[in-house]
XYZ file of C-alpha atoms in Angstrom:
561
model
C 42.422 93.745 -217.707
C 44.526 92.497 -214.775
C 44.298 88.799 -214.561
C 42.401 86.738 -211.452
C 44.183 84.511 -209.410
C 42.186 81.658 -207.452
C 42.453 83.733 -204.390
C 40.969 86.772 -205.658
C 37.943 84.589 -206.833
C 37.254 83.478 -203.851
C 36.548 86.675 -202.130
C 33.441 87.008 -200.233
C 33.021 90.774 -200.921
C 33.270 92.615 -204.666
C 35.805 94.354 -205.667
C 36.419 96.952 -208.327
C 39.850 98.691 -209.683
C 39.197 102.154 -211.467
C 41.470 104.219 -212.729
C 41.107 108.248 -212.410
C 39.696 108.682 -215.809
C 37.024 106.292 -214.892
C 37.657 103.227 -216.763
C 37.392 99.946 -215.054
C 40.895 97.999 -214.920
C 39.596 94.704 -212.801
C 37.011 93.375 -211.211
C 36.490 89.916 -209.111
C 33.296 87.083 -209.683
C 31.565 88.585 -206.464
C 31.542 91.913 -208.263
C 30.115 90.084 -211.166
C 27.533 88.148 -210.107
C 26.575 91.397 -208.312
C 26.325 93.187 -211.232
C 24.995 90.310 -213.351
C 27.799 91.047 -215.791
C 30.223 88.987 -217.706
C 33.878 90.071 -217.158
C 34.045 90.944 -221.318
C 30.840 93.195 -220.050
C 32.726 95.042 -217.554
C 36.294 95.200 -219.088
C 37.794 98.864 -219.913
C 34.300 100.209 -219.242
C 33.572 103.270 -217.640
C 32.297 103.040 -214.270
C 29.526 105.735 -215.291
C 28.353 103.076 -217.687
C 28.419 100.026 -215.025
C 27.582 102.114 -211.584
C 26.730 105.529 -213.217
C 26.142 107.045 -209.451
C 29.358 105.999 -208.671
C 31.935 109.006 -206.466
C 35.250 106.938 -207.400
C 36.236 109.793 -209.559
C 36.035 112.422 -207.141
C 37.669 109.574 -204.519
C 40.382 109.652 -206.521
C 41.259 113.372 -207.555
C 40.671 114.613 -203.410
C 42.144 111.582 -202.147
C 38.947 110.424 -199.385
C 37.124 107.496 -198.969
C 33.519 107.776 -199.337
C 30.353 105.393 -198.869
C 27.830 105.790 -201.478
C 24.341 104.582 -200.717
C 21.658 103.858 -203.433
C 18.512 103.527 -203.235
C 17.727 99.455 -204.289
C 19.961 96.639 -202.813
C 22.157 95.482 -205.880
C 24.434 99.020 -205.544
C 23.514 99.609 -201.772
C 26.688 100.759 -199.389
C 29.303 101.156 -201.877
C 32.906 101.559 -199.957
C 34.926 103.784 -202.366
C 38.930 105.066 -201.073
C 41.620 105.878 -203.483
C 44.994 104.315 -203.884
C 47.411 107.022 -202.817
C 50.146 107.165 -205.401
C 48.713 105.855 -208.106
C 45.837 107.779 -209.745
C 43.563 104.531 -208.993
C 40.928 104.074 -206.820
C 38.884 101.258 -205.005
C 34.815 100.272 -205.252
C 34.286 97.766 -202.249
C 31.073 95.734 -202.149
C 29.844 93.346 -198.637
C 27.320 91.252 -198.201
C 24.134 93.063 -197.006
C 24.080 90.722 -193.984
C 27.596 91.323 -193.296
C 27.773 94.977 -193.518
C 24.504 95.419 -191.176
C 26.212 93.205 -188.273
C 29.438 95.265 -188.651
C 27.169 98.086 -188.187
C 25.658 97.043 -185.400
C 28.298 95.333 -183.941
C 30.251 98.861 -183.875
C 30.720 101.120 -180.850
C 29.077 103.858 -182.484
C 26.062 102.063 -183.500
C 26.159 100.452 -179.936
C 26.458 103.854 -178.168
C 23.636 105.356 -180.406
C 21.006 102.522 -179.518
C 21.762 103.557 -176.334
C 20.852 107.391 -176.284
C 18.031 106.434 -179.102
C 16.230 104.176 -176.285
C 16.885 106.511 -173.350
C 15.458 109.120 -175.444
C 12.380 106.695 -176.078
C 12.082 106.158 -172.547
C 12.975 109.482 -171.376
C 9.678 111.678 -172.011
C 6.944 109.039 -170.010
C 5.089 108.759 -173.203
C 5.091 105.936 -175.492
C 7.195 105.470 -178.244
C 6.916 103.108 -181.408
C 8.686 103.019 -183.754
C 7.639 100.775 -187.567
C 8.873 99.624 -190.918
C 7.042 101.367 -193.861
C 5.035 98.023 -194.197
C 3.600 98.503 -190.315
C 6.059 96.049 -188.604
C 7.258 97.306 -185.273
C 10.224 97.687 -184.826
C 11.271 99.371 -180.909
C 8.559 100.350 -178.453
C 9.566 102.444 -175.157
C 9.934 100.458 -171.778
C 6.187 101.964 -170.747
C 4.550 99.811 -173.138
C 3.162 97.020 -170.221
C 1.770 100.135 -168.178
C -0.248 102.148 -171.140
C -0.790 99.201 -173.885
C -1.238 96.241 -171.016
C 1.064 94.345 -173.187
C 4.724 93.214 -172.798
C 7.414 94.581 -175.172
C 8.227 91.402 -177.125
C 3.918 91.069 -177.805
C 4.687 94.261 -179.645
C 8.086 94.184 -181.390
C 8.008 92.176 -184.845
C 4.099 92.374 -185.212
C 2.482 94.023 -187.148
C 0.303 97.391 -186.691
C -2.184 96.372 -188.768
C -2.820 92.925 -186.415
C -2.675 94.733 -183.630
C -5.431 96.991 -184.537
C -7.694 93.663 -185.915
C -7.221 92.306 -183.035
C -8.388 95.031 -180.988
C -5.631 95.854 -178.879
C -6.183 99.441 -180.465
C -9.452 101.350 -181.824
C -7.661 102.675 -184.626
C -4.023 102.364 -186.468
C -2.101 105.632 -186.234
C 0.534 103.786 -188.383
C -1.927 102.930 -190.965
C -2.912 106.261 -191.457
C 0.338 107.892 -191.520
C 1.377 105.012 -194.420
C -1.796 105.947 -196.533
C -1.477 109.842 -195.975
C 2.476 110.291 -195.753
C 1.879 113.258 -193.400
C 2.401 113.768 -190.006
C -1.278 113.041 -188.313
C -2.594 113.454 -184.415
C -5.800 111.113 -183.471
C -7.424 110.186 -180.243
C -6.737 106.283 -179.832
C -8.559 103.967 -177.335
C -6.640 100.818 -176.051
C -8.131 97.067 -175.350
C -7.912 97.873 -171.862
C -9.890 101.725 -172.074
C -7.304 103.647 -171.672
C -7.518 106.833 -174.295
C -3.933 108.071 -175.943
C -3.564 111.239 -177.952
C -0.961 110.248 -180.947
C 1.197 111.961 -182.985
C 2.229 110.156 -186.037
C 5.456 110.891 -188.284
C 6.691 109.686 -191.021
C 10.104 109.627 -192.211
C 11.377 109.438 -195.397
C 14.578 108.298 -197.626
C 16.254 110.696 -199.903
C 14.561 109.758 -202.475
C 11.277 110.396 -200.917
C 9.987 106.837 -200.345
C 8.244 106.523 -196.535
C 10.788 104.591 -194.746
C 9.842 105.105 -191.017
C 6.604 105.594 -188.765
C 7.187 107.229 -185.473
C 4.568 107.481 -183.383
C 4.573 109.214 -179.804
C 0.930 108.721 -177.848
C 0.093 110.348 -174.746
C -2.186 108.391 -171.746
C -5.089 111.192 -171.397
C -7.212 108.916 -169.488
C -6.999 110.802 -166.442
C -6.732 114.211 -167.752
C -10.534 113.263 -169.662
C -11.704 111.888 -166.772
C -10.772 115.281 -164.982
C -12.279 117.131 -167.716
C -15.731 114.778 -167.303
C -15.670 115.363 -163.842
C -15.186 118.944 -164.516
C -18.000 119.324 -166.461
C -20.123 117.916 -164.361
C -19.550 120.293 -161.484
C -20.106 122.899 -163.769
C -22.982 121.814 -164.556
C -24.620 120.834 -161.258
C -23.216 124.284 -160.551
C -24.874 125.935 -163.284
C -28.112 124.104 -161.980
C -27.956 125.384 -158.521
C -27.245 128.682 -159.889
C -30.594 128.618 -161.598
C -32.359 127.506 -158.973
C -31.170 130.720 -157.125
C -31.549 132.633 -159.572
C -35.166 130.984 -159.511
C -35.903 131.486 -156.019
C -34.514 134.967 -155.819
C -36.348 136.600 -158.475
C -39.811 134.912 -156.825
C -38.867 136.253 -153.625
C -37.879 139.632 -154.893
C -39.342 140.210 -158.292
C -41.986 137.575 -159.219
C -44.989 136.368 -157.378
C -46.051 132.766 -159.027
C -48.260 131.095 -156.982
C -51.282 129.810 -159.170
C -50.463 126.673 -160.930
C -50.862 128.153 -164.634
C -47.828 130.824 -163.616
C -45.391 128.002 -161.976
C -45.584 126.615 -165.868
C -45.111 129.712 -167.502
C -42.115 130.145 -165.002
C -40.865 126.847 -165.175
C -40.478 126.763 -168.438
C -38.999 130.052 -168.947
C -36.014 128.717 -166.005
C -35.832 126.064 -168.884
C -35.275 128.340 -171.787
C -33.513 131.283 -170.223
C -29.860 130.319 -170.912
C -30.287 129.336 -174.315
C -30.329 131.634 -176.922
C -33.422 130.877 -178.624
C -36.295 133.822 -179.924
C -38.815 133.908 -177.312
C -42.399 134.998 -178.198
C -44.353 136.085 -175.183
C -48.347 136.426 -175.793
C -50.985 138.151 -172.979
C -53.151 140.517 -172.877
C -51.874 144.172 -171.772
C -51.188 144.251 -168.149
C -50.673 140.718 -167.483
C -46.595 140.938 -167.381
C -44.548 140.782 -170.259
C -41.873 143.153 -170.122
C -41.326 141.663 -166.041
C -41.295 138.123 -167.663
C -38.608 139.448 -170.462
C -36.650 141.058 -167.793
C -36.819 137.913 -166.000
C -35.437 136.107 -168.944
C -32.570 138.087 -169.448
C -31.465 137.803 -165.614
C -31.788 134.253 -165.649
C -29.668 134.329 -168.854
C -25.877 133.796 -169.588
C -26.428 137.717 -171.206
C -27.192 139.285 -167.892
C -24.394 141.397 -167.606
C -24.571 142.779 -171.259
C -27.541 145.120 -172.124
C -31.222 144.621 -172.078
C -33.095 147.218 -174.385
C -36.263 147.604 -174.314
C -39.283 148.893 -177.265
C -42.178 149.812 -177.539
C -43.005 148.972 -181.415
C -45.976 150.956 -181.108
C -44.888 154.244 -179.820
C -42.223 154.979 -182.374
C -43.739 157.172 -184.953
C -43.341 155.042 -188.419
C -41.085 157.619 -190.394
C -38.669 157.393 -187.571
C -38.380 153.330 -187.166
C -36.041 152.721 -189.656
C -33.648 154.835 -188.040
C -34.365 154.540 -184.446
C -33.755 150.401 -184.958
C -30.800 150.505 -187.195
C -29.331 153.676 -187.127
C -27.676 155.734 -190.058
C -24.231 156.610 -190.835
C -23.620 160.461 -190.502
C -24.422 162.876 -192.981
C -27.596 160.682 -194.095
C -30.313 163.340 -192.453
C -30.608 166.802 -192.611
C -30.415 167.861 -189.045
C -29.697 164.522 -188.026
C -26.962 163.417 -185.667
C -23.415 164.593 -186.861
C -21.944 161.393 -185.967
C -24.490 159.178 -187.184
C -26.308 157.199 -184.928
C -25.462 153.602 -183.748
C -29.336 152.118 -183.427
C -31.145 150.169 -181.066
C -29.835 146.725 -182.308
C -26.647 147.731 -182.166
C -26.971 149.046 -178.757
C -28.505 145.942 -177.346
C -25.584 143.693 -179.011
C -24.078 141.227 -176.774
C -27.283 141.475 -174.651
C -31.400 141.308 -175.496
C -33.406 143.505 -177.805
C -37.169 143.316 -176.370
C -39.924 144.378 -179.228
C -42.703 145.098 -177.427
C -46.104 145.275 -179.177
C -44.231 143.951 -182.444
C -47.378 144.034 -184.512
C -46.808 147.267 -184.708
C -43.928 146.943 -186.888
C -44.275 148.032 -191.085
C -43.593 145.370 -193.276
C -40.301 147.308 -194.811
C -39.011 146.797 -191.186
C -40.243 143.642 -190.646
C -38.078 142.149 -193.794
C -35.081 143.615 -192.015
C -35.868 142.429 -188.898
C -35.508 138.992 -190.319
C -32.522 139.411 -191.939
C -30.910 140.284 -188.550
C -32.623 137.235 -187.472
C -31.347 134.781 -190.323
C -27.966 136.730 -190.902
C -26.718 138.334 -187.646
C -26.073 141.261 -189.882
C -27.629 144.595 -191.155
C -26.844 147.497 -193.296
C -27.834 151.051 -191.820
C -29.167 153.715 -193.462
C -26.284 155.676 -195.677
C -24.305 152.746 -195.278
C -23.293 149.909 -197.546
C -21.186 148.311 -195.480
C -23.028 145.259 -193.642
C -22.750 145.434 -189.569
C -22.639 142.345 -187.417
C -24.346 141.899 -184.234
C -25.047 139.353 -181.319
C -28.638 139.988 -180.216
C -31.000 137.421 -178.647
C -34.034 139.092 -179.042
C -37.695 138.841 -177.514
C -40.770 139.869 -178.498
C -44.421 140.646 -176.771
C -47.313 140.990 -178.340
C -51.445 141.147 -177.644
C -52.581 141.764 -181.107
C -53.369 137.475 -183.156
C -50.281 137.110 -185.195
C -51.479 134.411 -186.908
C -54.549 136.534 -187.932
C -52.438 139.071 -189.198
C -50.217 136.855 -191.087
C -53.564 135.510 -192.813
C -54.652 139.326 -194.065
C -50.897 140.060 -195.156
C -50.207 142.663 -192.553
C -47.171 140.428 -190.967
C -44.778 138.170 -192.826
C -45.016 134.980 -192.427
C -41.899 134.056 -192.250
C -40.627 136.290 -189.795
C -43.396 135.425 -187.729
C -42.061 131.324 -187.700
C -38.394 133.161 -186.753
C -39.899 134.947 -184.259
C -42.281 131.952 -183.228
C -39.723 129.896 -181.572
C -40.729 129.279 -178.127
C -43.723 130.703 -177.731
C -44.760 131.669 -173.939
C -48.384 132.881 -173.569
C -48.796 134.349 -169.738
C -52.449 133.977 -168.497
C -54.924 136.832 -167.622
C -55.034 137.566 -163.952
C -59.013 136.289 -164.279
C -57.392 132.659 -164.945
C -55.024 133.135 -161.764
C -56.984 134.242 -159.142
C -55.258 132.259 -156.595
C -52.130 134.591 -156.973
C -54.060 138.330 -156.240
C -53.506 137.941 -152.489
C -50.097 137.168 -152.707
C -50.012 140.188 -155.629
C -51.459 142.315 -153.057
C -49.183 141.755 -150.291
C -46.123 142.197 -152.861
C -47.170 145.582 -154.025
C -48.303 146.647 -150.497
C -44.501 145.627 -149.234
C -43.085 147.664 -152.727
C -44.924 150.925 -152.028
C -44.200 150.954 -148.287
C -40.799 150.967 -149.128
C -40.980 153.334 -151.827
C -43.097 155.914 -150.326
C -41.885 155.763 -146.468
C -45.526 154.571 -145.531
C -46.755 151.705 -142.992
C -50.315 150.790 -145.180
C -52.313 147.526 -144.666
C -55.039 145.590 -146.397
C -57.853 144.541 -144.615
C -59.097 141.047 -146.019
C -62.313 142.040 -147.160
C -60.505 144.246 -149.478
C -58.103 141.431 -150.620
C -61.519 139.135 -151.051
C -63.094 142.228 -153.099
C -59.882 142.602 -155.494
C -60.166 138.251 -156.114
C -63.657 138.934 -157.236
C -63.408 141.809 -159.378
C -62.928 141.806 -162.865
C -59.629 142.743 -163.628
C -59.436 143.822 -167.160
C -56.038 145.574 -166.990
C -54.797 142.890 -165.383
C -51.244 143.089 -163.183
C -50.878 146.523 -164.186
C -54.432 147.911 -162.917
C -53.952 146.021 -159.735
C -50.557 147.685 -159.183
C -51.918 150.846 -160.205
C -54.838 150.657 -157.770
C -52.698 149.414 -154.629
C -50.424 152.791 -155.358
C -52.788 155.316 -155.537
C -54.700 153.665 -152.166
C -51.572 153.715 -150.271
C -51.227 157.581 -151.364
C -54.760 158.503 -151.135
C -55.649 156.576 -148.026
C -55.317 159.053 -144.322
C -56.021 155.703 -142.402
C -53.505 152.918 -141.666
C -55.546 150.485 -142.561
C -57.198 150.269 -145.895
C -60.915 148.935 -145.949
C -64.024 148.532 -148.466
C -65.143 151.843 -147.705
C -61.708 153.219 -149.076
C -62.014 151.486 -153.034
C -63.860 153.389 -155.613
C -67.423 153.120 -155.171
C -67.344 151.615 -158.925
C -65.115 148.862 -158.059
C -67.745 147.994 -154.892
C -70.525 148.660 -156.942
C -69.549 146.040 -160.109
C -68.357 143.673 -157.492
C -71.766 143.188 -155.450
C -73.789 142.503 -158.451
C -72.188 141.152 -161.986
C -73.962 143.157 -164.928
C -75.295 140.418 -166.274
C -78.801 139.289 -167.721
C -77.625 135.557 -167.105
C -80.202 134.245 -164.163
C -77.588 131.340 -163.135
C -74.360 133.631 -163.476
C -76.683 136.267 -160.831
C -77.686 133.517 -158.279
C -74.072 131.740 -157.995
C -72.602 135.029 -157.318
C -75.253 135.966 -154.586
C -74.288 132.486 -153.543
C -70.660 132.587 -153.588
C -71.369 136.039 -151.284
C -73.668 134.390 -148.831
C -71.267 131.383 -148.418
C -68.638 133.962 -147.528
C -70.132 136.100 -145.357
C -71.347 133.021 -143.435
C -67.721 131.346 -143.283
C -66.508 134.727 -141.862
C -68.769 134.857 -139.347
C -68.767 131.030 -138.400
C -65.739 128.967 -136.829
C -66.504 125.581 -138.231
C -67.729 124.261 -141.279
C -70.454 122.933 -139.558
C -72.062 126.360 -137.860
C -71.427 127.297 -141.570
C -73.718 124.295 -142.406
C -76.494 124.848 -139.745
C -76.692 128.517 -140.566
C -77.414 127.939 -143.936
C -79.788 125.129 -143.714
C -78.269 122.293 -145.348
C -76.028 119.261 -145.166
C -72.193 119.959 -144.422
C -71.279 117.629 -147.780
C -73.357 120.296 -149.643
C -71.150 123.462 -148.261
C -67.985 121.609 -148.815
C -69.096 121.099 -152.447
C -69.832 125.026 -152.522
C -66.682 125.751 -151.212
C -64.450 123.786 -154.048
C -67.128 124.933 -156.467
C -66.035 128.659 -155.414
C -62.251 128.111 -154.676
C -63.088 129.366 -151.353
C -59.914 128.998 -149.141
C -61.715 128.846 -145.216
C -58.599 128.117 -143.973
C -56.943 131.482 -144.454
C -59.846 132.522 -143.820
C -59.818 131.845 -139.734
């Protein structure tokens, strides 16, 4: 072992002298003390033995320096260069302190700290960059303008703080530290600004987190766009509706009694959503028009509205009519198979008219295309999806049939959603004059013709019994603007049944009898009378009493003058 001079032990930096094979020759009382290791300890060791990580070796045989970085402090930054000439090679140790202010101090370092904070400052978005322990290290010169803080409130604290103290919602850092992967969250700052942040981490070699980078984006406008956005589209979507609302009256839909605005408003409600709809009414009173309806007001208009009758379809051919069957399945069935009804109306609306009609088999697939979006068709056994909102009319008591076990139950709750009941044209007598001028207007167009109605006729059809409802009064308008030679259509045009069931009810009920004869005398006296009170003298009594009659009657004299 080469002996120390008091020079050499005063050195301020270690020093080891290692020969090619390995074996340590000297070493100074920095070195030492580094090592914690007497100089008996260290003498003709190995340096495998003393700094087993150690490149001198290699130094040595190629003949260049290295720097050899471990991964704890006592062996961190190694300096190892060979001693050309002499087979011997050099281990040099500084200070940590020292070392990391050369470092810095360097024009390389200098020029990197440079292009590291132009890149930081470069993109517009803000950069941060933390120890693995949360403590911020750089933050990008936009810091005041998104965080509302100055750089040096943010450099040297702590992530963590920052997030207690509510300068932040929520620590990217901290969640990148407990995860070790790269994360992206939506972060609110103290001052309600919202940031979309990426978090990094970045490791040393031997895996350990060393770094958190985190780049956040200011979104605040771009949401606010997006809120704003949404809005329009929505008040758009709500004037749309309205339209589509006041189109289909004026075109389609006549909805003047009180009962019908309901049943409409709610259905301008419901449309767009893609709920089951169960409409209820006796036959004639509308349901297929109110389906139709549904499915125009509907985000499905474009796509296919189909359209069956559950009770015309003979039973043995349901099965195959609703879901098809794959080819080959029947005997003088469809070469190709056939596709089905649900699969026809997919993207679109499936209406099941009359659906108590339906045999339970069918019924129990029904609602597994109800629960499942999927069915299997006949010959098949693979399972086909579809998109179907579907609707379904009916003027048979579900409910009853559920209790005698003709429907199931529980595809009568999936089909019971929002139920819709329309009400018989007896309950909405206020809309047959408005009824009558619609159809009038329809089968002018259709037929070339120039018909009218007198009013008698129109009071006539608001006092008749209606038992088909819609449909019979559509039915009767047609064949009277077909049938009729005059321009003008009158009493003595209608069926002599109609005239003869509307003078006198058929009823044995005295009071029923004498408030229809009065309800006719009332009339025929308002006709012929200008004021309520000629109506009033004519009749013999006080004008409070025949405005009494009149609301009693729902006697509009109004449109009557």
């Amino acid at each position: 072992m080469i002996e120390k001079n008091i020079y050499e032990q005063s050195l301020s930096f270690g020093i080891l002298l290692v020969n090619y094979k390995g074996r340590i020759l000297y070493t100074n009382d920095y070195f030492e003390k580094m090592l914690n290791l007497s100089a008996k300890q260290i003498k003709e060791k190995m340096i495998q033995h003393i700094i087993p990580k150690s490149n001198i070796i290699k130094v040595i045989k190629e003949g260049n320096a290295d720097i050899t970085t471990y991964g704890n402090s006592q062996y961190a930054n190694l300096i190892e260069f060979p001693i050309k000439l002499s087979k011997l090679g050099i281990i040099i140790k500084f200070p940590n302190d020292f070392l990391q202010s050369f470092i810095v101090k360097s024009p390389a370092m200098s020029n990197l700290k440079k292009e590291i904070e132009s890149i930081m400052n470069l993109t517009g978005e803000l950069v941060t960059i933390t120890e693995s322990d949360g403590l911020i290290l750089r933050v990008s010169s936009n810091c005041e303008r998104i965080m509302g803080l100055k750089e040096h409130e943010f450099v040297g604290k702590s992530a963590f703080q920052l997030e207690k103290k509510g300068v932040i919602n929520f620590s990217s850092t901290r969640k990148v530290i407990d995860t070790k992967q790269p994360i992206r969250l939506e972060q609110v700052t103290q001052s309600g600004r919202k940031l979309l942040v990426d978090g990094h981490p970045i490791f040393n070699e031997d895996g350990t987190l060393s770094k958190v980078v985190n780049i956040s984006k200011d979104v605040t406008e771009v949401d606010d766009l997006k809120n704003k956005l949404e809005e329009v589209k929505n008040t758009l979507r709500y004037y749309q509706q309205e339209l589509n609302k006041v189109q289909k009256k004026a075109k389609d839909i006549v909805v003047k009694s009180k009962a019908m605005e309901k049943v409409y408003d709610l259905v301008n409600r419901v449309a767009d959503f893609d709920a089951t709809i169960f409409i209820q009414g006796e036959t004639g009173v509308g349901k297929e028009v109110l389906a139709r309806t549904i499915h125009q007001l509907s985000s499905r208009k474009n796509a296919p509205f189909i359209k069956v009758n559950c009770g015309a379809i003979p039973e043995s051919l349901m099965e195959s009519e609703f879901f098809g069957y794959s080819k080959g399945t029947f005997t003088g069935g469809s070469k190709e198979g056939k596709k089905g009804l649900v699969v026809a109306a997919n993207k679109g609306m499936l209406f099941l008219d009359e659906i108590g009609e339906l045999p339970l088999n069918l019924q129990a697939k029904l609602l597994q295309v109800l629960q499942e979006k999927e069915f299997t068709p006949l010959g098949n056994t693979t399972p086909v999806k579809v998109d179907v909102r579907f609707i379904t009319a009916t003027n048979r008591d579900l409910e009853e049939m559920v209790r005698e076990g003709t429907f199931r139950e529980d595809l009568y709750y999936r089909l019971f959603v929002i139920p819709i009941t329309i009400p018989p044209l007896a309950e909405r007598k206020q809309d047959i004059p408005f009824l009558v001028e619609h159809f009038v207007d329809f089968y002018n167009e259709k037929y070339k013709t120039a018909k009218s109605i007198d009013k008698d006729v129109v009071q006539l059809f608001m006092d008749h019994e209606w038992k088909g409802n819609v449909r019979e009064l559509q039915n009767t308008i047609e064949r009277l603007i077909l049938t009729v030679p005059n321009e003008q259509i009158q009493i003595k045009h209608l069926p002599e049944k109609m005239i003869r069931n509307t003078e006198a009810p058929t009823t044995l009920n005295l009071k029923d009898a004498m408030n229809h004869f009065e309800k006719k005398i009332i009339l025929q006296t308002l006709k012929e009378s200008k004021t309520m009170k000629e109506v009033s003298e004519k009749l013999g009594v006080d004008l409070s009493t025949i405005s009494r009659k009149i609301k009693k009657y729902e006697i509009d004299f109004a449109k009557m003058q």
